[in-house]
Backbone as JSON, one array per atom type, in Angstrom:
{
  "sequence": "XXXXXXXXXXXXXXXXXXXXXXXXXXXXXXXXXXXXXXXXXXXXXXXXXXXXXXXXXXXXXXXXXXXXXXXXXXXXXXXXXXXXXXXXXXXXXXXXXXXXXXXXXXXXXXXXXXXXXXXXXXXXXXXXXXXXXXXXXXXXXX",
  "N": [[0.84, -1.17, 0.0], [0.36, 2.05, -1.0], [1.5, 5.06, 0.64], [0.78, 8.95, 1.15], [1.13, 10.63, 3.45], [-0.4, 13.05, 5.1], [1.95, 15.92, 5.46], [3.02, 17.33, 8.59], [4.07, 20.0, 9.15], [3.89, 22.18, 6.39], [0.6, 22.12, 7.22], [0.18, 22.99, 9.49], [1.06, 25.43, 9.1], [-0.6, 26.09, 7.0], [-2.75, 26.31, 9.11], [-2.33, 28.11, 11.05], [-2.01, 30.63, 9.47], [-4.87, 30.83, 7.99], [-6.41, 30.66, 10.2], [-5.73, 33.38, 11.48], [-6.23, 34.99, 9.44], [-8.62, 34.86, 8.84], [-9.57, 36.07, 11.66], [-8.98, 38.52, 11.48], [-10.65, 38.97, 8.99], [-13.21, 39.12, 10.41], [-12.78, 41.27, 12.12], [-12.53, 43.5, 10.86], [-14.95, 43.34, 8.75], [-16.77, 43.16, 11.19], [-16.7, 45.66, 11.76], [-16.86, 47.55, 9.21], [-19.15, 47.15, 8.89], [-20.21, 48.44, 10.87], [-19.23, 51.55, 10.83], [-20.74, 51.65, 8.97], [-22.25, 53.79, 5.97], [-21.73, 54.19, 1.76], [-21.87, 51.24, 0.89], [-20.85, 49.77, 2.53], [-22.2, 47.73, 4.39], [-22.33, 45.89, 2.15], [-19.41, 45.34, 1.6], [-18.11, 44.75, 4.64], [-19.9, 42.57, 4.92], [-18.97, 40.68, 3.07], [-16.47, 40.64, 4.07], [-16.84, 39.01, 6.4], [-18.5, 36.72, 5.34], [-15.75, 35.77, 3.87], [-14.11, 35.26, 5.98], [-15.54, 33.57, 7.08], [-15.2, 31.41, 5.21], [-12.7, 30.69, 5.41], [-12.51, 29.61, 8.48], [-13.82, 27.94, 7.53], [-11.62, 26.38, 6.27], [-9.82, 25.97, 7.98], [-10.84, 24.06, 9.58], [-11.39, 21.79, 7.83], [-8.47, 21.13, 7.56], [-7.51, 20.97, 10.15], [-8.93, 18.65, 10.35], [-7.4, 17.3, 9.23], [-4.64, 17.13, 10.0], [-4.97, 16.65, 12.45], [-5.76, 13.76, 12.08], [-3.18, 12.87, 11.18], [-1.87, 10.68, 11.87], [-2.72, 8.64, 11.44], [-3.82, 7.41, 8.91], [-4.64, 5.13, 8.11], [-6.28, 4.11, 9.43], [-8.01, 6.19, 9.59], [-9.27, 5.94, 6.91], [-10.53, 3.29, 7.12], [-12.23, 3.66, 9.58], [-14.14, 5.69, 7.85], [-15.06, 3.63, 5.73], [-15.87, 0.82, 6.38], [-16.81, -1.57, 4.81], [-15.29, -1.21, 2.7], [-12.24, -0.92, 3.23], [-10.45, -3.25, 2.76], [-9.88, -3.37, 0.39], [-8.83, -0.97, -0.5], [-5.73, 1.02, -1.78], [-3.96, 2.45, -1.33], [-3.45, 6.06, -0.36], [-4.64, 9.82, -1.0], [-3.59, 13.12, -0.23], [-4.8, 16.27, -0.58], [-4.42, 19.62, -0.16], [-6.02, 22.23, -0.45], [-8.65, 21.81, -1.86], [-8.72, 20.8, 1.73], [-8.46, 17.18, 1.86], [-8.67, 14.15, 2.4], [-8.22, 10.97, 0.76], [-9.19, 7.56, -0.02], [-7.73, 5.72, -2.3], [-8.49, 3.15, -4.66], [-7.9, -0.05, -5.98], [-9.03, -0.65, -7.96], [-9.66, 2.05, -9.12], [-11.46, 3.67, -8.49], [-12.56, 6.16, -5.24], [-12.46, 6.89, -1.84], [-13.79, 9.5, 0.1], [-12.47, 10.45, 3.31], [-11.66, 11.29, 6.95], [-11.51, 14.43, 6.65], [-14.56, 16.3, 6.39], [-17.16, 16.01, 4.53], [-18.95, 18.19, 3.87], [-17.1, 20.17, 3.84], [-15.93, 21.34, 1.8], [-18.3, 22.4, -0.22], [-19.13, 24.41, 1.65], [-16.89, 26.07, 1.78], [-16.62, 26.63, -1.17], [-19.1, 27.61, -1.55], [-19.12, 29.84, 0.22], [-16.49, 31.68, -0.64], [-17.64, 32.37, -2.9], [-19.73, 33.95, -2.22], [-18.42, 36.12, -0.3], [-16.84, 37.37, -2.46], [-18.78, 38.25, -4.82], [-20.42, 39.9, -2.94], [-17.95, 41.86, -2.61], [-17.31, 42.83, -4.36], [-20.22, 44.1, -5.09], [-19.96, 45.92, -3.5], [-17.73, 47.63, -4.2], [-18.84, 48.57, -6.78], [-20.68, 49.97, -5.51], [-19.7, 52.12, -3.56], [-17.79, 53.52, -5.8], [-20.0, 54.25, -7.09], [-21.29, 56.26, -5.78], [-19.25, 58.31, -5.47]],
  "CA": [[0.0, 0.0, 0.0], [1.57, 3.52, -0.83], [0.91, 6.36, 1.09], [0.59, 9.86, 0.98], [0.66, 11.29, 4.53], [-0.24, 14.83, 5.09], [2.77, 16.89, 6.31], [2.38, 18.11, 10.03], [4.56, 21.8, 9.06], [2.35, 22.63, 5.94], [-1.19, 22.08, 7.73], [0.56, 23.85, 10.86], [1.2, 27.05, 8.82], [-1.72, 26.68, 7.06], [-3.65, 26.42, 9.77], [-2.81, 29.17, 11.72], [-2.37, 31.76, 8.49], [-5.79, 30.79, 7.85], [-6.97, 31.26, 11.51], [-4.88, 34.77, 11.39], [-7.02, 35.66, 8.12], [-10.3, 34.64, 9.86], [-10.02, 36.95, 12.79], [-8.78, 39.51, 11.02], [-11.74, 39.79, 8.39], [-14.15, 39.05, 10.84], [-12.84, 42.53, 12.73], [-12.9, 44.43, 9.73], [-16.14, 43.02, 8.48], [-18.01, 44.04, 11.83], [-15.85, 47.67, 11.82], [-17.39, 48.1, 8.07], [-20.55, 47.5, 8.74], [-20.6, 49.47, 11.97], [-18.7, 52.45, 10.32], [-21.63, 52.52, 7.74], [-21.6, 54.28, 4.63], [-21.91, 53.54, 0.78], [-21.2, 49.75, 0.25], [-20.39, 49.17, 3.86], [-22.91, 46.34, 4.89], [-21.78, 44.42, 1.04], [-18.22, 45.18, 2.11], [-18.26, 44.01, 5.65], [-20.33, 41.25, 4.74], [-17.72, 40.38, 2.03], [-15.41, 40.12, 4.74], [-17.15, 38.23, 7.29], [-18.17, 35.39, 4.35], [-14.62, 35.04, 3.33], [-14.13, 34.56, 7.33], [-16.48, 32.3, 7.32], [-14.86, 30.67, 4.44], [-11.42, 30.76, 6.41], [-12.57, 28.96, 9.5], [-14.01, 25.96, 6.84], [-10.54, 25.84, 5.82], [-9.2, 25.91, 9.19], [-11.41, 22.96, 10.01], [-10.8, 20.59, 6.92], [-7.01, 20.87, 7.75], [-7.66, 20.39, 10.96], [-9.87, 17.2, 10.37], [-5.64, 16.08, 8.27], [-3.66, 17.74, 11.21], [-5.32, 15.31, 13.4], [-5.6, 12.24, 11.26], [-1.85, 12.2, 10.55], [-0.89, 9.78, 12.0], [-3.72, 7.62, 11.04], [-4.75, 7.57, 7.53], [-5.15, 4.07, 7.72], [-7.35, 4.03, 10.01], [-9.21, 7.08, 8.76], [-9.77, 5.16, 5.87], [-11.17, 2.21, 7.95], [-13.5, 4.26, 9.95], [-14.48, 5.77, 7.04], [-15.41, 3.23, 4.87], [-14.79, -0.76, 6.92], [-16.6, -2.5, 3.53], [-14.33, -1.17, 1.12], [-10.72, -0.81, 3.48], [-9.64, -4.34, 2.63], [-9.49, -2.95, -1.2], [-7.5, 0.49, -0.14], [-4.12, 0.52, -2.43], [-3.08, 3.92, -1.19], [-4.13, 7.33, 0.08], [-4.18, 10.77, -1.84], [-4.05, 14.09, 0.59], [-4.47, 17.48, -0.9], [-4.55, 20.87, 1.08], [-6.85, 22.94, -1.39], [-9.34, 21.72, -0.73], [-8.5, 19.82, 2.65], [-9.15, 15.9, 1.51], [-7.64, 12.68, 2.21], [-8.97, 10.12, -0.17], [-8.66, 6.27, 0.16], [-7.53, 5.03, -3.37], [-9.01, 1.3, -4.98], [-7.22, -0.41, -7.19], [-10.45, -0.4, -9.46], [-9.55, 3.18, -9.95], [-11.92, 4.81, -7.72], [-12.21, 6.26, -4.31], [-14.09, 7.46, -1.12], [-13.31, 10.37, 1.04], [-12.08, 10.1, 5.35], [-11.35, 12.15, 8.14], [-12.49, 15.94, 6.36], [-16.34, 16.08, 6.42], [-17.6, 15.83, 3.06], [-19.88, 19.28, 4.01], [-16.86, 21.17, 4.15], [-15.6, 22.41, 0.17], [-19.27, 23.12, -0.77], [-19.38, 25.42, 1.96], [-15.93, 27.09, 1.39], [-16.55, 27.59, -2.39], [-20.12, 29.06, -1.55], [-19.0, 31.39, 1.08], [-16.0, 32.29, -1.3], [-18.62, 32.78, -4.09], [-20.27, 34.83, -1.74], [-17.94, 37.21, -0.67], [-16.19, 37.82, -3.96], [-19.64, 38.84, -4.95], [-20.44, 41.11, -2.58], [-17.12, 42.68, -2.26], [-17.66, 43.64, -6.14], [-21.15, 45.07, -4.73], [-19.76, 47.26, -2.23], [-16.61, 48.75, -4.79], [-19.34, 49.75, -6.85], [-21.67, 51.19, -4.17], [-18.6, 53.12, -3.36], [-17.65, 54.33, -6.92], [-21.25, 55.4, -7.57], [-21.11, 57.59, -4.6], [-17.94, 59.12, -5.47]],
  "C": [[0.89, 1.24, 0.0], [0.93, 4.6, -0.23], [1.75, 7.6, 0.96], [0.53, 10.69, 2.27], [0.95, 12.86, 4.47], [0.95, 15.27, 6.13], [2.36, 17.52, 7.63], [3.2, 20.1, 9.45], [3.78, 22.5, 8.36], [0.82, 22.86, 6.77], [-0.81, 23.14, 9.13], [0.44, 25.59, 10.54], [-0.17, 27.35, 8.3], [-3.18, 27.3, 7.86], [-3.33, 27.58, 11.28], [-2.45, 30.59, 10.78], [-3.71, 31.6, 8.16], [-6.7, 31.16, 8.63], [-6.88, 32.92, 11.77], [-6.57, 35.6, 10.31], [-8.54, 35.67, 8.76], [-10.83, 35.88, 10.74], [-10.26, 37.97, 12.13], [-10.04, 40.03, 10.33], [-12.77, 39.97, 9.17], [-14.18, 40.46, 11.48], [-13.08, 43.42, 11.71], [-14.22, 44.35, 9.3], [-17.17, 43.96, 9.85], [-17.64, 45.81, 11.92], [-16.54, 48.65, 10.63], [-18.78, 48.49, 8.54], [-21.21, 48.56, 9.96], [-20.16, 50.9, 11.66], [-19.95, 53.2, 9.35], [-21.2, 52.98, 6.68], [-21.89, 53.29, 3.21], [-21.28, 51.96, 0.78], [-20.87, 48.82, 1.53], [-21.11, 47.78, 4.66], [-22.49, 45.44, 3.53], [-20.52, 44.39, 1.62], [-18.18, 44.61, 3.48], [-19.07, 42.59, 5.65], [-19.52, 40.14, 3.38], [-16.66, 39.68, 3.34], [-15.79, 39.19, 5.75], [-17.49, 36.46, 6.26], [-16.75, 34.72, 4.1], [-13.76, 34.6, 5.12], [-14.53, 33.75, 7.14], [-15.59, 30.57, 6.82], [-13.11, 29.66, 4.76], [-11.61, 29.62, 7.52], [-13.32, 27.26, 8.78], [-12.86, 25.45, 6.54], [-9.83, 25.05, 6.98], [-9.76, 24.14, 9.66], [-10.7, 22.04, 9.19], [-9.39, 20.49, 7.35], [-6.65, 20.66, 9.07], [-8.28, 18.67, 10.86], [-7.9, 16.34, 9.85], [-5.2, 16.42, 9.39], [-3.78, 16.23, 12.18], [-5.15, 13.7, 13.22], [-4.36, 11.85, 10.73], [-1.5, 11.2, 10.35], [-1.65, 8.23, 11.71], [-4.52, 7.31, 9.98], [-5.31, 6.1, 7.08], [-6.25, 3.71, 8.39], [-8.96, 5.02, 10.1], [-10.29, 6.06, 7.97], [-10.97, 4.08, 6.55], [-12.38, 2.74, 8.81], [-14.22, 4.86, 8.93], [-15.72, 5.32, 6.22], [-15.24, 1.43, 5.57], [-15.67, -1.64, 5.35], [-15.78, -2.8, 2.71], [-12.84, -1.41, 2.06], [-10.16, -1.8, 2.66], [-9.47, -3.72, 1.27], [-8.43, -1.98, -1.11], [-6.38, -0.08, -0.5], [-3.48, 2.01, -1.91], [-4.24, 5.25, -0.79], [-3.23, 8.91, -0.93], [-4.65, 12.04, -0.43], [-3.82, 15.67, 0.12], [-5.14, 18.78, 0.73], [-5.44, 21.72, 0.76], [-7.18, 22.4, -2.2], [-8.63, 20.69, 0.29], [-9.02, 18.54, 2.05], [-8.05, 14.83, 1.97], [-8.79, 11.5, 1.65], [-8.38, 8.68, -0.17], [-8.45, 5.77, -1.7], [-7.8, 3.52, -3.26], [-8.37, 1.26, -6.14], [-8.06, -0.51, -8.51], [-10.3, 1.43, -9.98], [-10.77, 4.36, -8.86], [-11.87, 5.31, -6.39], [-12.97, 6.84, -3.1], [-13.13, 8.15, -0.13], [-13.18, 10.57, 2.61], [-11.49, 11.2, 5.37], [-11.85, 13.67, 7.55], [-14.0, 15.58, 6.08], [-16.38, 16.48, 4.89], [-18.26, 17.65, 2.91], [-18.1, 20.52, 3.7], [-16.11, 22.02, 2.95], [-16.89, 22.81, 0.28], [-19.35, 24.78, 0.42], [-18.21, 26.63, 2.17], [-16.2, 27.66, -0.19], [-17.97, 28.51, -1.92], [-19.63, 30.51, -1.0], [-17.86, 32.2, -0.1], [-17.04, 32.93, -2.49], [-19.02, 34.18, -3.58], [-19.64, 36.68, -1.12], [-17.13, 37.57, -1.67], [-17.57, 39.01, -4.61], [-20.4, 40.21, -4.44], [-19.61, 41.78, -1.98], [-16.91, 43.26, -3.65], [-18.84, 44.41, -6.04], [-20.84, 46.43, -4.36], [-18.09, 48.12, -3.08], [-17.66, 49.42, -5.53], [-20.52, 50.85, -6.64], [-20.09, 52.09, -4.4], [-18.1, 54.17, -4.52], [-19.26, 55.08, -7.31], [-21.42, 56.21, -6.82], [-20.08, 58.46, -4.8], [-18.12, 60.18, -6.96]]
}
């Protein structure tokens, strides 16, 4: 079986530059919207989404952080029908995943919660969107 174990230094940095980024928008976000002004509730709510979106990250790489040292047993809690098939594990960082590889070619996902990309790309969706609201609130006021 070949593995793939997630790095403890990577997930370490990411996971507290990601935490860092979190707080941060979340202060700015409520500062906008309490400041007021053209664009200021899309902008502050721009920043609190991509918070949002921050602390899903934080999690998924938490869910690998934790499971280092156990991807085999991820796997196995996981999935105990399929383990005995498991030829290997795949672990990316963006998005957080660790994936049990089958020698048939396909594969089923352990230890990050399945819930937690859809709700990083939405929230990213989301503030991208309305941080393009609130530039041009701001330019039409100007």
């Amino acid at each position: 079986m070949t593995s793939s174990h997630p790095a403890a230094l990577p997930l370490l940095i990411g996971i507290i530059t990601a935490a860092v980024t979190a707080f941060g928008l979340t202060g700015y976000g409520f500062s906008a919207i309490g400041r007021g002004g053209r664009g200021a509730v899309a902008r502050g709510g721009a920043a609190l989404a991509g918070a949002l979106a921050a602390v899903a990250y934080v999690w998924g790489l938490m869910s690998l952080f934790l499971d280092e040292s156990g991807t085999a047993q991820a796997c196995q809690d996981a999935n105990p029908s399929l383990y005995g098939q498991v030829s290997g594990y795949n672990v990316s960082y963006l998005p957080p995943a660790l994936d049990c590889r089958m020698p048939s070619g396909g594969s089923y996902s352990a230890a990050v919660p399945g819930f937690l990309g859809p709700v990083m790309t939405a929230c990213a969706v989301t503030a991208v969107t309305l941080a393009l609201i609130g530039v041009a609130e701001r330019r039409r006021a100007a």
